[in-house]
PDB file of N, CA and C in Angstrom:
ATOM      1  N   MET A   1     -67.718  90.417 -75.193  1.00 83.00           N
ATOM      2  CA  MET A   1     -67.133  89.469 -74.279  1.00 83.00           C
ATOM      3  C   MET A   1     -66.386  90.244 -73.184  1.00 83.00           C
ATOM      4  N   ILE A   2     -66.328  89.669 -72.022  1.00 90.00           N
ATOM      5  CA  ILE A   2     -65.669  90.311 -70.884  1.00 90.00           C
ATOM      6  C   ILE A   2     -64.158  90.330 -71.105  1.00 90.00           C
ATOM      7  N   ARG A   3     -63.533  91.464 -70.788  1.00 92.00           N
ATOM      8  CA  ARG A   3     -62.076  91.595 -70.900  1.00 92.00           C
ATOM      9  C   ARG A   3     -61.454  91.433 -69.512  1.00 92.00           C
ATOM     10  N   LEU A   4     -60.255  90.909 -69.487  1.00 95.00           N
ATOM     11  CA  LEU A   4     -59.519  90.732 -68.239  1.00 95.00           C
ATOM     12  C   LEU A   4     -58.634  91.942 -67.973  1.00 95.00           C
ATOM     13  N   ASN A   5     -58.506  92.305 -66.708  1.00 97.00           N
ATOM     14  CA  ASN A   5     -57.552  93.329 -66.294  1.00 97.00           C
ATOM     15  C   ASN A   5     -56.184  92.633 -66.219  1.00 97.00           C
ATOM     16  N   VAL A   6     -55.300  92.975 -67.132  1.00 97.00           N
ATOM     17  CA  VAL A   6     -54.031  92.244 -67.277  1.00 97.00           C
ATOM     18  C   VAL A   6     -53.179  92.288 -66.001  1.00 97.00           C
ATOM     19  N   PRO A   7     -52.931  93.465 -65.392  1.00 98.00           N
ATOM     20  CA  PRO A   7     -52.097  93.456 -64.177  1.00 98.00           C
ATOM     21  C   PRO A   7     -52.718  92.659 -63.023  1.00 98.00           C
ATOM     22  N   SER A   8     -54.021  92.758 -62.858  1.00 98.00           N
ATOM     23  CA  SER A   8     -54.678  92.020 -61.774  1.00 98.00           C
ATOM     24  C   SER A   8     -54.627  90.519 -62.014  1.00 98.00           C
ATOM     25  N   PHE A   9     -54.887  90.115 -63.247  1.00 98.00           N
ATOM     26  CA  PHE A   9     -54.845  88.693 -63.572  1.00 98.00           C
ATOM     27  C   PHE A   9     -53.429  88.152 -63.414  1.00 98.00           C
ATOM     28  N   ALA A  10     -52.440  88.933 -63.837  1.00 98.00           N
ATOM     29  CA  ALA A  10     -51.045  88.507 -63.712  1.00 98.00           C
ATOM     30  C   ALA A  10     -50.663  88.344 -62.241  1.00 98.00           C
ATOM     31  N   ALA A  11     -51.071  89.286 -61.401  1.00 98.00           N
ATOM     32  CA  ALA A  11     -50.755  89.195 -59.974  1.00 98.00           C
ATOM     33  C   ALA A  11     -51.447  87.997 -59.328  1.00 98.00           C
ATOM     34  N   ALA A  12     -52.697  87.759 -59.689  1.00 98.00           N
ATOM     35  CA  ALA A  12     -53.430  86.627 -59.125  1.00 98.00           C
ATOM     36  C   ALA A  12     -52.823  85.297 -59.573  1.00 98.00           C
ATOM     37  N   PHE A  13     -52.470  85.207 -60.839  1.00 98.00           N
ATOM     38  CA  PHE A  13     -51.863  83.984 -61.368  1.00 98.00           C
ATOM     39  C   PHE A  13     -50.500  83.755 -60.716  1.00 98.00           C
ATOM     40  N   GLY A  14     -49.729  84.830 -60.544  1.00 98.00           N
ATOM     41  CA  GLY A  14     -48.434  84.724 -59.884  1.00 98.00           C
ATOM     42  C   GLY A  14     -48.564  84.289 -58.438  1.00 98.00           C
ATOM     43  N   ALA A  15     -49.546  84.840 -57.737  1.00 98.00           N
ATOM     44  CA  ALA A  15     -49.758  84.463 -56.340  1.00 98.00           C
ATOM     45  C   ALA A  15     -50.167  82.996 -56.225  1.00 98.00           C
ATOM     46  N   MET A  16     -51.026  82.559 -57.132  1.00 98.00           N
ATOM     47  CA  MET A  16     -51.464  81.167 -57.112  1.00 98.00           C
ATOM     48  C   MET A  16     -50.280  80.222 -57.354  1.00 98.00           C
ATOM     49  N   TRP A  17     -49.459  80.528 -58.346  1.00 97.00           N
ATOM     50  CA  TRP A  17     -48.315  79.672 -58.661  1.00 97.00           C
ATOM     51  C   TRP A  17     -47.281  79.717 -57.536  1.00 97.00           C
ATOM     52  N   SER A  18     -47.140  80.872 -56.905  1.00 97.00           N
ATOM     53  CA  SER A  18     -46.211  81.018 -55.794  1.00 97.00           C
ATOM     54  C   SER A  18     -46.618  80.121 -54.625  1.00 97.00           C
ATOM     55  N   VAL A  19     -47.893  80.114 -54.303  1.00 97.00           N
ATOM     56  CA  VAL A  19     -48.389  79.268 -53.214  1.00 97.00           C
ATOM     57  C   VAL A  19     -48.185  77.791 -53.555  1.00 97.00           C
ATOM     58  N   PHE A  20     -48.432  77.426 -54.801  1.00 95.00           N
ATOM     59  CA  PHE A  20     -48.220  76.037 -55.215  1.00 95.00           C
ATOM     60  C   PHE A  20     -46.756  75.638 -55.058  1.00 95.00           C
ATOM     61  N   MET A  21     -45.844  76.510 -55.480  1.00 94.00           N
ATOM     62  CA  MET A  21     -44.422  76.192 -55.385  1.00 94.00           C
ATOM     63  C   MET A  21     -43.982  76.093 -53.921  1.00 94.00           C
ATOM     64  N   LEU A  22     -44.491  76.987 -53.080  1.00 95.00           N
ATOM     65  CA  LEU A  22     -44.170  76.931 -51.653  1.00 95.00           C
ATOM     66  C   LEU A  22     -44.669  75.615 -51.058  1.00 95.00           C
ATOM     67  N   TYR A  23     -45.904  75.264 -51.383  1.00 93.00           N
ATOM     68  CA  TYR A  23     -46.466  74.008 -50.885  1.00 93.00           C
ATOM     69  C   TYR A  23     -45.665  72.802 -51.377  1.00 93.00           C
ATOM     70  N   ALA A  24     -45.317  72.792 -52.653  1.00 91.00           N
ATOM     71  CA  ALA A  24     -44.566  71.659 -53.210  1.00 91.00           C
ATOM     72  C   ALA A  24     -43.220  71.507 -52.512  1.00 91.00           C
ATOM     73  N   GLY A  25     -42.539  72.614 -52.269  1.00 91.00           N
ATOM     74  CA  GLY A  25     -41.251  72.549 -51.589  1.00 91.00           C
ATOM     75  C   GLY A  25     -41.370  72.082 -50.153  1.00 91.00           C
ATOM     76  N   LEU A  26     -42.365  72.610 -49.441  1.00 91.00           N
ATOM     77  CA  LEU A  26     -42.545  72.215 -48.044  1.00 91.00           C
ATOM     78  C   LEU A  26     -43.018  70.770 -47.934  1.00 91.00           C
ATOM     79  N   ALA A  27     -43.871  70.346 -48.851  1.00 90.00           N
ATOM     80  CA  ALA A  27     -44.329  68.958 -48.830  1.00 90.00           C
ATOM     81  C   ALA A  27     -43.172  68.010 -49.133  1.00 90.00           C
ATOM     82  N   ALA A  28     -42.280  68.404 -50.033  1.00 89.00           N
ATOM     83  CA  ALA A  28     -41.107  67.578 -50.321  1.00 89.00           C
ATOM     84  C   ALA A  28     -40.175  67.541 -49.113  1.00 89.00           C
ATOM     85  N   THR A  29     -40.121  68.635 -48.357  1.00 87.00           N
ATOM     86  CA  THR A  29     -39.324  68.664 -47.129  1.00 87.00           C
ATOM     87  C   THR A  29     -39.856  67.636 -46.138  1.00 87.00           C
ATOM     88  N   ALA A  30     -41.177  67.527 -46.063  1.00 86.00           N
ATOM     89  CA  ALA A  30     -41.808  66.580 -45.146  1.00 86.00           C
ATOM     90  C   ALA A  30     -41.898  65.178 -45.743  1.00 86.00           C
ATOM     91  N   ASP A  31     -41.342  64.997 -46.947  1.00 80.00           N
ATOM     92  CA  ASP A  31     -41.356  63.715 -47.653  1.00 80.00           C
ATOM     93  C   ASP A  31     -42.785  63.212 -47.852  1.00 80.00           C
ATOM     94  N   ALA A  32     -43.625  64.110 -48.370  1.00 71.00           N
ATOM     95  CA  ALA A  32     -45.035  63.773 -48.593  1.00 71.00           C
ATOM     96  C   ALA A  32     -45.295  63.274 -50.007  1.00 71.00           C
ATOM     97  N   GLY A  33     -44.284  62.810 -50.695  1.00 70.00           N
ATOM     98  CA  GLY A  33     -44.467  62.231 -52.016  1.00 70.00           C
ATOM     99  C   GLY A  33     -44.486  63.231 -53.157  1.00 70.00           C
ATOM    100  N   THR A  34     -44.093  64.471 -52.914  1.00 69.00           N
ATOM    101  CA  THR A  34     -44.085  65.476 -53.986  1.00 69.00           C
ATOM    102  C   THR A  34     -42.671  65.809 -54.435  1.00 69.00           C
ATOM    103  N   SER A  35     -41.701  64.994 -54.071  1.00 80.00           N
ATOM    104  CA  SER A  35     -40.317  65.308 -54.440  1.00 80.00           C
ATOM    105  C   SER A  35     -40.113  65.279 -55.948  1.00 80.00           C
ATOM    106  N   PHE A  36     -40.945  64.535 -56.684  1.00 85.00           N
ATOM    107  CA  PHE A  36     -40.810  64.508 -58.143  1.00 85.00           C
ATOM    108  C   PHE A  36     -41.109  65.873 -58.744  1.00 85.00           C
ATOM    109  N   VAL A  37     -42.000  66.645 -58.125  1.00 84.00           N
ATOM    110  CA  VAL A  37     -42.298  68.001 -58.608  1.00 84.00           C
ATOM    111  C   VAL A  37     -41.075  68.884 -58.413  1.00 84.00           C
ATOM    112  N   VAL A  38     -40.468  68.802 -57.253  1.00 88.00           N
ATOM    113  CA  VAL A  38     -39.283  69.610 -56.959  1.00 88.00           C
ATOM    114  C   VAL A  38     -38.138  69.210 -57.881  1.00 88.00           C
ATOM    115  N   GLU A  39     -37.947  67.928 -58.095  1.00 88.00           N
ATOM    116  CA  GLU A  39     -36.871  67.462 -58.975  1.00 88.00           C
ATOM    117  C   GLU A  39     -37.084  67.918 -60.413  1.00 88.00           C
ATOM    118  N   ALA A  40     -38.330  68.004 -60.842  1.00 91.00           N
ATOM    119  CA  ALA A  40     -38.620  68.422 -62.218  1.00 91.00           C
ATOM    120  C   ALA A  40     -38.454  69.923 -62.411  1.00 91.00           C
ATOM    121  N   ILE A  41     -38.786  70.709 -61.388  1.00 90.00           N
ATOM    122  CA  ILE A  41     -38.787  72.167 -61.535  1.00 90.00           C
ATOM    123  C   ILE A  41     -37.488  72.800 -61.049  1.00 90.00           C
ATOM    124  N   ALA A  42     -36.735  72.124 -60.204  1.00 90.00           N
ATOM    125  CA  ALA A  42     -35.506  72.695 -59.643  1.00 90.00           C
ATOM    126  C   ALA A  42     -34.511  73.179 -60.693  1.00 90.00           C
ATOM    127  N   PRO A  43     -34.332  72.505 -61.819  1.00 93.00           N
ATOM    128  CA  PRO A  43     -33.390  73.041 -62.818  1.00 93.00           C
ATOM    129  C   PRO A  43     -33.844  74.363 -63.437  1.00 93.00           C
ATOM    130  N   VAL A  44     -35.133  74.646 -63.391  1.00 93.00           N
ATOM    131  CA  VAL A  44     -35.667  75.869 -63.990  1.00 93.00           C
ATOM    132  C   VAL A  44     -35.615  77.036 -63.008  1.00 93.00           C
ATOM    133  N   TYR A  45     -35.844  76.768 -61.728  1.00 94.00           N
ATOM    134  CA  TYR A  45     -35.860  77.802 -60.689  1.00 94.00           C
ATOM    135  C   TYR A  45     -34.612  77.667 -59.818  1.00 94.00           C
ATOM    136  N   PRO A  46     -33.605  78.518 -60.005  1.00 94.00           N
ATOM    137  CA  PRO A  46     -32.390  78.428 -59.188  1.00 94.00           C
ATOM    138  C   PRO A  46     -32.700  78.575 -57.692  1.00 94.00           C
ATOM    139  N   GLY A  47     -32.147  77.698 -56.896  1.00 93.00           N
ATOM    140  CA  GLY A  47     -32.326  77.756 -55.452  1.00 93.00           C
ATOM    141  C   GLY A  47     -33.500  76.951 -54.943  1.00 93.00           C
ATOM    142  N   PHE A  48     -34.388  76.517 -55.817  1.00 93.00           N
ATOM    143  CA  PHE A  48     -35.564  75.758 -55.396  1.00 93.00           C
ATOM    144  C   PHE A  48     -35.145  74.352 -55.011  1.00 93.00           C
ATOM    145  N   GLY A  49     -35.602  73.907 -53.855  1.00 90.00           N
ATOM    146  CA  GLY A  49     -35.269  72.573 -53.390  1.00 90.00           C
ATOM    147  C   GLY A  49     -36.144  72.181 -52.222  1.00 90.00           C
ATOM    148  N   PRO A  50     -35.993  70.958 -51.745  1.00 90.00           N
ATOM    149  CA  PRO A  50     -36.836  70.475 -50.653  1.00 90.00           C
ATOM    150  C   PRO A  50     -36.343  70.922 -49.275  1.00 90.00           C
ATOM    151  N   THR A  51     -36.152  72.217 -49.118  1.00 91.00           N
ATOM    152  CA  THR A  51     -35.777  72.808 -47.835  1.00 91.00           C
ATOM    153  C   THR A  51     -36.651  74.034 -47.605  1.00 91.00           C
ATOM    154  N   MET A  52     -36.608  74.579 -46.408  1.00 93.00           N
ATOM    155  CA  MET A  52     -37.403  75.773 -46.110  1.00 93.00           C
ATOM    156  C   MET A  52     -36.953  76.945 -46.984  1.00 93.00           C
ATOM    157  N   ILE A  53     -35.653  77.185 -47.057  1.00 95.00           N
ATOM    158  CA  ILE A  53     -35.142  78.292 -47.878  1.00 95.00           C
ATOM    159  C   ILE A  53     -35.387  78.009 -49.359  1.00 95.00           C
ATOM    160  N   GLY A  54     -35.223  76.765 -49.769  1.00 94.00           N
ATOM    161  CA  GLY A  54     -35.493  76.397 -51.154  1.00 94.00           C
ATOM    162  C   GLY A  54     -36.954  76.587 -51.523  1.00 94.00           C
ATOM    163  N   SER A  55     -37.845  76.332 -50.574  1.00 94.00           N
ATOM    164  CA  SER A  55     -39.275  76.538 -50.821  1.00 94.00           C
ATOM    165  C   SER A  55     -39.599  78.010 -51.007  1.00 94.00           C
ATOM    166  N   VAL A  56     -38.974  78.861 -50.203  1.00 96.00           N
ATOM    167  CA  VAL A  56     -39.189  80.308 -50.336  1.00 96.00           C
ATOM    168  C   VAL A  56     -38.612  80.807 -51.659  1.00 96.00           C
ATOM    169  N   ALA A  57     -37.444  80.287 -52.040  1.00 96.00           N
ATOM    170  CA  ALA A  57     -36.867  80.660 -53.338  1.00 96.00           C
ATOM    171  C   ALA A  57     -37.780  80.215 -54.474  1.00 96.00           C
ATOM    172  N   GLY A  58     -38.330  79.027 -54.369  1.00 95.00           N
ATOM    173  CA  GLY A  58     -39.262  78.542 -55.381  1.00 95.00           C
ATOM    174  C   GLY A  58     -40.524  79.379 -55.444  1.00 95.00           C
ATOM    175  N   ALA A  59     -40.991  79.833 -54.284  1.00 97.00           N
ATOM    176  CA  ALA A  59     -42.178  80.690 -54.259  1.00 97.00           C
ATOM    177  C   ALA A  59     -41.897  82.029 -54.927  1.00 97.00           C
ATOM    178  N   ALA A  60     -40.716  82.579 -54.691  1.00 97.00           N
ATOM    179  CA  ALA A  60     -40.364  83.860 -55.324  1.00 97.00           C
ATOM    180  C   ALA A  60     -40.259  83.706 -56.839  1.00 97.00           C
ATOM    181  N   TRP A  61     -39.549  82.671 -57.277  1.00 97.00           N
ATOM    182  CA  TRP A  61     -39.454  82.418 -58.720  1.00 97.00           C
ATOM    183  C   TRP A  61     -40.826  82.086 -59.299  1.00 97.00           C
ATOM    184  N   GLY A  62     -41.621  81.357 -58.530  1.00 96.00           N
ATOM    185  CA  GLY A  62     -42.959  80.995 -58.984  1.00 96.00           C
ATOM    186  C   GLY A  62     -43.844  82.204 -59.185  1.00 96.00           C
ATOM    187  N   PHE A  63     -43.731  83.194 -58.290  1.00 98.00           N
ATOM    188  CA  PHE A  63     -44.533  84.403 -58.462  1.00 98.00           C
ATOM    189  C   PHE A  63     -44.130  85.133 -59.736  1.00 98.00           C
ATOM    190  N   LEU A  64     -42.837  85.275 -59.943  1.00 98.00           N
ATOM    191  CA  LEU A  64     -42.355  85.964 -61.141  1.00 98.00           C
ATOM    192  C   LEU A  64     -42.777  85.211 -62.408  1.00 98.00           C
ATOM    193  N   ASP A  65     -42.551  83.932 -62.425  1.00 97.00           N
ATOM    194  CA  ASP A  65     -42.905  83.116 -63.589  1.00 97.00           C
ATOM    195  C   ASP A  65     -44.415  83.100 -63.813  1.00 97.00           C
ATOM    196  N   GLY A  66     -45.171  82.930 -62.744  1.00 98.00           N
ATOM    197  CA  GLY A  66     -46.629  82.905 -62.861  1.00 98.00           C
ATOM    198  C   GLY A  66     -47.200  84.236 -63.310  1.00 98.00           C
ATOM    199  N   ALA A  67     -46.624  85.333 -62.832  1.00 98.00           N
ATOM    200  CA  ALA A  67     -47.111  86.654 -63.241  1.00 98.00           C
ATOM    201  C   ALA A  67     -46.855  86.894 -64.728  1.00 98.00           C
ATOM    202  N   ILE A  68     -45.698  86.493 -65.204  1.00 98.00           N
ATOM    203  CA  ILE A  68     -45.393  86.658 -66.634  1.00 98.00           C
ATOM    204  C   ILE A  68     -46.343  85.810 -67.476  1.00 98.00           C
ATOM    205  N   LYS A  69     -46.518  84.563 -67.095  1.00 98.00           N
ATOM    206  CA  LYS A  69     -47.409  83.687 -67.860  1.00 98.00           C
ATOM    207  C   LYS A  69     -48.862  84.124 -67.734  1.00 98.00           C
ATOM    208  N   GLY A  70     -49.248  84.630 -66.574  1.00 98.00           N
ATOM    209  CA  GLY A  70     -50.604  85.139 -66.404  1.00 98.00           C
ATOM    210  C   GLY A  70     -50.865  86.361 -67.263  1.00 98.00           C
ATOM    211  N   ALA A  71     -49.872  87.243 -67.373  1.00 98.00           N
ATOM    212  CA  ALA A  71     -50.022  88.427 -68.225  1.00 98.00           C
ATOM    213  C   ALA A  71     -50.150  88.021 -69.686  1.00 98.00           C
ATOM    214  N   ILE A  72     -49.336  87.070 -70.110  1.00 98.00           N
ATOM    215  CA  ILE A  72     -49.426  86.590 -71.496  1.00 98.00           C
ATOM    216  C   ILE A  72     -50.797  85.971 -71.753  1.00 98.00           C
ATOM    217  N   LEU A  73     -51.263  85.165 -70.821  1.00 98.00           N
ATOM    218  CA  LEU A  73     -52.568  84.532 -70.967  1.00 98.00           C
ATOM    219  C   LEU A  73     -53.686  85.568 -71.045  1.00 98.00           C
ATOM    220  N   ALA A  74     -53.628  86.599 -70.201  1.00 98.00           N
ATOM    221  CA  ALA A  74     -54.656  87.640 -70.210  1.00 98.00           C
ATOM    222  C   ALA A  74     -54.628  88.443 -71.507  1.00 98.00           C
ATOM    223  N   VAL A  75     -53.441  88.744 -72.014  1.00 98.00           N
ATOM    224  CA  VAL A  75     -53.335  89.496 -73.274  1.00 98.00           C
ATOM    225  C   VAL A  75     -53.893  88.670 -74.429  1.00 98.00           C
ATOM    226  N   VAL A  76     -53.567  87.390 -74.461  1.00 97.00           N
ATOM    227  CA  VAL A  76     -54.098  86.525 -75.522  1.00 97.00           C
ATOM    228  C   VAL A  76     -55.620  86.428 -75.410  1.00 97.00           C
ATOM    229  N   TYR A  77     -56.121  86.258 -74.201  1.00 96.00           N
ATOM    230  CA  TYR A  77     -57.567  86.186 -73.997  1.00 96.00           C
ATOM    231  C   TYR A  77     -58.246  87.471 -74.460  1.00 96.00           C
ATOM    232  N   ASN A  78     -57.687  88.616 -74.068  1.00 95.00           N
ATOM    233  CA  ASN A  78     -58.269  89.893 -74.478  1.00 95.00           C
ATOM    234  C   ASN A  78     -58.226  90.058 -75.992  1.00 95.00           C
ATOM    235  N   GLY A  79     -57.170  89.586 -76.626  1.00 94.00           N
ATOM    236  CA  GLY A  79     -57.087  89.653 -78.083  1.00 94.00           C
ATOM    237  C   GLY A  79     -58.175  88.827 -78.744  1.00 94.00           C
ATOM    238  N   ILE A  80     -58.422  87.650 -78.205  1.00 93.00           N
ATOM    239  CA  ILE A  80     -59.488  86.804 -78.744  1.00 93.00           C
ATOM    240  C   ILE A  80     -60.856  87.411 -78.442  1.00 93.00           C
ATOM    241  N   ALA A  81     -61.002  87.999 -77.259  1.00 90.00           N
ATOM    242  CA  ALA A  81     -62.274  88.631 -76.903  1.00 90.00           C
ATOM    243  C   ALA A  81     -62.574  89.808 -77.816  1.00 90.00           C
ATOM    244  N   ASP A  82     -61.539  90.528 -78.256  1.00 89.00           N
ATOM    245  CA  ASP A  82     -61.739  91.662 -79.164  1.00 89.00           C
ATOM    246  C   ASP A  82     -62.203  91.207 -80.542  1.00 89.00           C
ATOM    247  N   LEU A  83     -61.864  90.003 -80.941  1.00 88.00           N
ATOM    248  CA  LEU A  83     -62.299  89.488 -82.237  1.00 88.00           C
ATOM    249  C   LEU A  83     -63.810  89.282 -82.274  1.00 88.00           C
ATOM    250  N   ASP A  84     -64.388  89.034 -81.101  1.00 72.00           N
ATOM    251  CA  ASP A  84     -65.822  88.791 -81.006  1.00 72.00           C
ATOM    252  C   ASP A  84     -66.634  90.067 -81.200  1.00 72.00           C
ATOM    253  N   ASP A  85     -66.050  91.223 -80.900  1.00 65.00           N
ATOM    254  CA  ASP A  85     -66.784  92.501 -80.978  1.00 65.00           C
ATOM    255  C   ASP A  85     -66.994  92.961 -82.376  1.00 65.00           C
TER     256      ASP A  85
END
């Protein structure tokens, strides 16, 4: 089975989550109906809110959080892939 490159997967997952958090914050700033996402995640990411600076803070926290979760996901996947060999 194909193995994942853990650092690359973690960086890609972090970048994807970072873009999502930036979009969610900016969309909430424009009152595009995504304020519930910001309200749900704001207690977890300090500084995240429906403002330009809050969106950037959310993107930074999102990259860190996404990279950690992406690395965990890749390690678990590789562990399962090794069982197949």
